[in-house]
Short mmCIF file of C-alpha atoms in Angstrom, two decimals:
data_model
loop_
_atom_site.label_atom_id
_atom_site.label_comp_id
_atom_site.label_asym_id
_atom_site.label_seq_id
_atom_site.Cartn_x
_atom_site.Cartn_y
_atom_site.Cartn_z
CA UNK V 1 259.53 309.54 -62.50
CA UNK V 2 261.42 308.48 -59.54
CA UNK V 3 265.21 309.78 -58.95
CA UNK V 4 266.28 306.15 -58.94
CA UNK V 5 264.87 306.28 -62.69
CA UNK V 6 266.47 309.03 -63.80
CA UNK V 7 269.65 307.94 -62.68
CA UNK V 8 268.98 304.45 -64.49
CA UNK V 9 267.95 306.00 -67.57
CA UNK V 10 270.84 308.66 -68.20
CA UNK V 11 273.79 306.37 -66.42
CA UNK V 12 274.37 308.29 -63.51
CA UNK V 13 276.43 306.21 -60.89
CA UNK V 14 275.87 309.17 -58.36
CA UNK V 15 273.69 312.21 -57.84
CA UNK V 16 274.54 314.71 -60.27
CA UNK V 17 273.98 318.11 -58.61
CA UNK V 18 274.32 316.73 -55.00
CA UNK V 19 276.04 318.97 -52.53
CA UNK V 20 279.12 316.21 -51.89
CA UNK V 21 280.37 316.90 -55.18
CA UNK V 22 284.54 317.69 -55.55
CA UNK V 23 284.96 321.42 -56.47
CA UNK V 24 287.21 319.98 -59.28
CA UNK V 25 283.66 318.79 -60.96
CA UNK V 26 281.87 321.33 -60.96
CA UNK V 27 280.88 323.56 -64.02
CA UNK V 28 283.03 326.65 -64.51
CA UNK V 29 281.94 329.48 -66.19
CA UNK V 30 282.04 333.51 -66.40
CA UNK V 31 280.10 334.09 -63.92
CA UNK V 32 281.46 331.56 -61.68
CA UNK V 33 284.38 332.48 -62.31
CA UNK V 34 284.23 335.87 -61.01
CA UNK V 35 281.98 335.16 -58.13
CA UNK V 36 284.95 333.29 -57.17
CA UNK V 37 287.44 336.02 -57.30
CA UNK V 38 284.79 338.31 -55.35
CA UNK V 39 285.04 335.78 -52.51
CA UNK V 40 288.52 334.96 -52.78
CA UNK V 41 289.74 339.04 -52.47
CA UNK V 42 287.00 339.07 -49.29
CA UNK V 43 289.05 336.37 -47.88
CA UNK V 44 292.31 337.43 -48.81
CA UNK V 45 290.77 341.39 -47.54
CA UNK V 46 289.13 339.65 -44.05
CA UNK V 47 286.58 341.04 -45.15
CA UNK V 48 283.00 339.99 -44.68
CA UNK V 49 281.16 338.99 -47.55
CA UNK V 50 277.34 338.52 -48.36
CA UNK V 51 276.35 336.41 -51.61
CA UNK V 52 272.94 336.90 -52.80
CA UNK V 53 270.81 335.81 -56.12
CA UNK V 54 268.27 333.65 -57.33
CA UNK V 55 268.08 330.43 -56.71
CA UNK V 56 269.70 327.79 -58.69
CA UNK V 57 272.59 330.71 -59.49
CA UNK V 58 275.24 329.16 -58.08
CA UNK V 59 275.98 331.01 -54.58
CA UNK V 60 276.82 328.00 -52.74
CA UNK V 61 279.02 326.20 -55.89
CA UNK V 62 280.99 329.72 -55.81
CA UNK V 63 281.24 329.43 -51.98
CA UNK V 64 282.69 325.87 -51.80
CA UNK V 65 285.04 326.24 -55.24
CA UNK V 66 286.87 329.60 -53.43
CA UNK V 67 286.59 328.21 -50.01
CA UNK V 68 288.10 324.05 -50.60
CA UNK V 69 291.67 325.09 -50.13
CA UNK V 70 290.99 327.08 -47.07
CA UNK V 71 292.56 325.51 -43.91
CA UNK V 72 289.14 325.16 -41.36
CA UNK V 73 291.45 326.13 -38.49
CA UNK V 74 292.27 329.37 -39.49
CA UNK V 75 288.89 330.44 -41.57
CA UNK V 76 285.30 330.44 -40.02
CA UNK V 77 282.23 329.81 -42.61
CA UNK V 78 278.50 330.78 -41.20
CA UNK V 79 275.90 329.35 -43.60
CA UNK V 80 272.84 331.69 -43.34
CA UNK V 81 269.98 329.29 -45.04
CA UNK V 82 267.07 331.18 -44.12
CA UNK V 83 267.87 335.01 -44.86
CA UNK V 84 264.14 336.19 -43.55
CA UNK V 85 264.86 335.40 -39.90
CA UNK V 86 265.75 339.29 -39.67
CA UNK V 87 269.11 341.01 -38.97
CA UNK V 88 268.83 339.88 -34.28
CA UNK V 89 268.61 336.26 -36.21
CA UNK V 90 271.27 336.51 -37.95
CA UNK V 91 272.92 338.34 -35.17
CA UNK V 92 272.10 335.47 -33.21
CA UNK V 93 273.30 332.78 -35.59
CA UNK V 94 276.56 334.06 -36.50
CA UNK V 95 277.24 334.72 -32.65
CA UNK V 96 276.22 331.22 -31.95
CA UNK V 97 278.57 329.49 -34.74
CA UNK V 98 281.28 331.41 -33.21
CA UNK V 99 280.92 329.67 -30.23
CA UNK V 100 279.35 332.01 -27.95
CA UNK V 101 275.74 331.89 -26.38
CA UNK V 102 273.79 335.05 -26.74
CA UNK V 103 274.18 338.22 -27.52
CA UNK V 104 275.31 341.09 -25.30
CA UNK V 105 272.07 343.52 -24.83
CA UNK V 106 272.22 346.34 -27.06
CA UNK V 107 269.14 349.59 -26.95
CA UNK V 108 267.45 350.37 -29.81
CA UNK V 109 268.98 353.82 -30.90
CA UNK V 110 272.40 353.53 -29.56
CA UNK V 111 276.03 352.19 -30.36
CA UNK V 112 279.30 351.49 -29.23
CA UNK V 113 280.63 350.43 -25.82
CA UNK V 114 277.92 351.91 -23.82
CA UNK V 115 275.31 350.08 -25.68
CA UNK V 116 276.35 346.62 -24.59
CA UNK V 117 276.35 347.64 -21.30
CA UNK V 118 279.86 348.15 -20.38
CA UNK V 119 280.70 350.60 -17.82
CA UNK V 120 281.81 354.54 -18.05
CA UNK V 121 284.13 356.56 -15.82
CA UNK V 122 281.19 356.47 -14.05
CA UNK V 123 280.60 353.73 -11.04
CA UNK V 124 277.29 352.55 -12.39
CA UNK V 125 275.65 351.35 -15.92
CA UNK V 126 275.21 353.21 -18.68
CA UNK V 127 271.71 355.78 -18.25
CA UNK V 128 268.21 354.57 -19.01
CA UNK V 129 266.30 355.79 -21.60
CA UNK V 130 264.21 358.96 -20.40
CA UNK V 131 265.97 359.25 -17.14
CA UNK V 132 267.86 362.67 -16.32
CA UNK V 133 271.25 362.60 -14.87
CA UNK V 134 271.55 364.50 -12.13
CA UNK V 135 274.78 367.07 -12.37
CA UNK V 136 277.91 365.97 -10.43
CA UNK V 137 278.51 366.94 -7.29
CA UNK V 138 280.63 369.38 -6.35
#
């Protein structure tokens, strides 16, 4: 049966789980309603926040009821759809939704400053893998 049918048969003027629908309709519950107040406290924390479940749950319903009184300007929202393009993907993504280009190269194995390839008290870059520094002089 065609969508177009369905809609016929049961009355709908619109799509009834489409993704334009007003936060005001949508079905509140329990669950919902605390998945809400998890996001909420991560915004009102700045803190990061991951949702997760099965599909259908409601992750994205949760999302736009705690997020649709959020001023755009001041709050940025990176939709991940495709979780299995591994953590340099998402890397990537969220670095390109924030405006930027690429990512800064970081080694396997190490962190911080030195990583990304910003300089020391020395004069040059930070030391290659399996290289030996020679002592200073002096």
């Amino acid at each position: 049966m065609s969508i177009q049918r369905l809609q016929s048969h049961w009355g709908f003027t619109r799509m009834p789980f489409g993704r334009d629908l007003a936060p005001s309709m949508l079905h509140r519950h329990t669950s919902h309603g605390e998945a809400v107040a998890r996001i909420t406290w991560c915004v009102d924390q700045r803190a990061i926040g991951v949702i997760t479940g099965e599909v259908g749950a409601g992750k994205t319903v949760a999302v736009r009821a705690a997020t649709a009184n959020l001023d755009p300007s001041r709050h940025v929202f990176i939709y991940l759809a495709n979780p299995t393009i591994g953590v340099r993907g998402m890397l990537t993504h969220i670095v390109a939704a924030l405006g930027h280009t690429r990512l800064p190269q970081i080694r396997p194995g190490t962190t911080g400053r030195r990583s990304a390839g910003h300089r020391t008290r020395r004069t040059g870059p930070p030391p290659r893998a399996g290289r030996r520094r020679s002592p200073p002089a002096g």
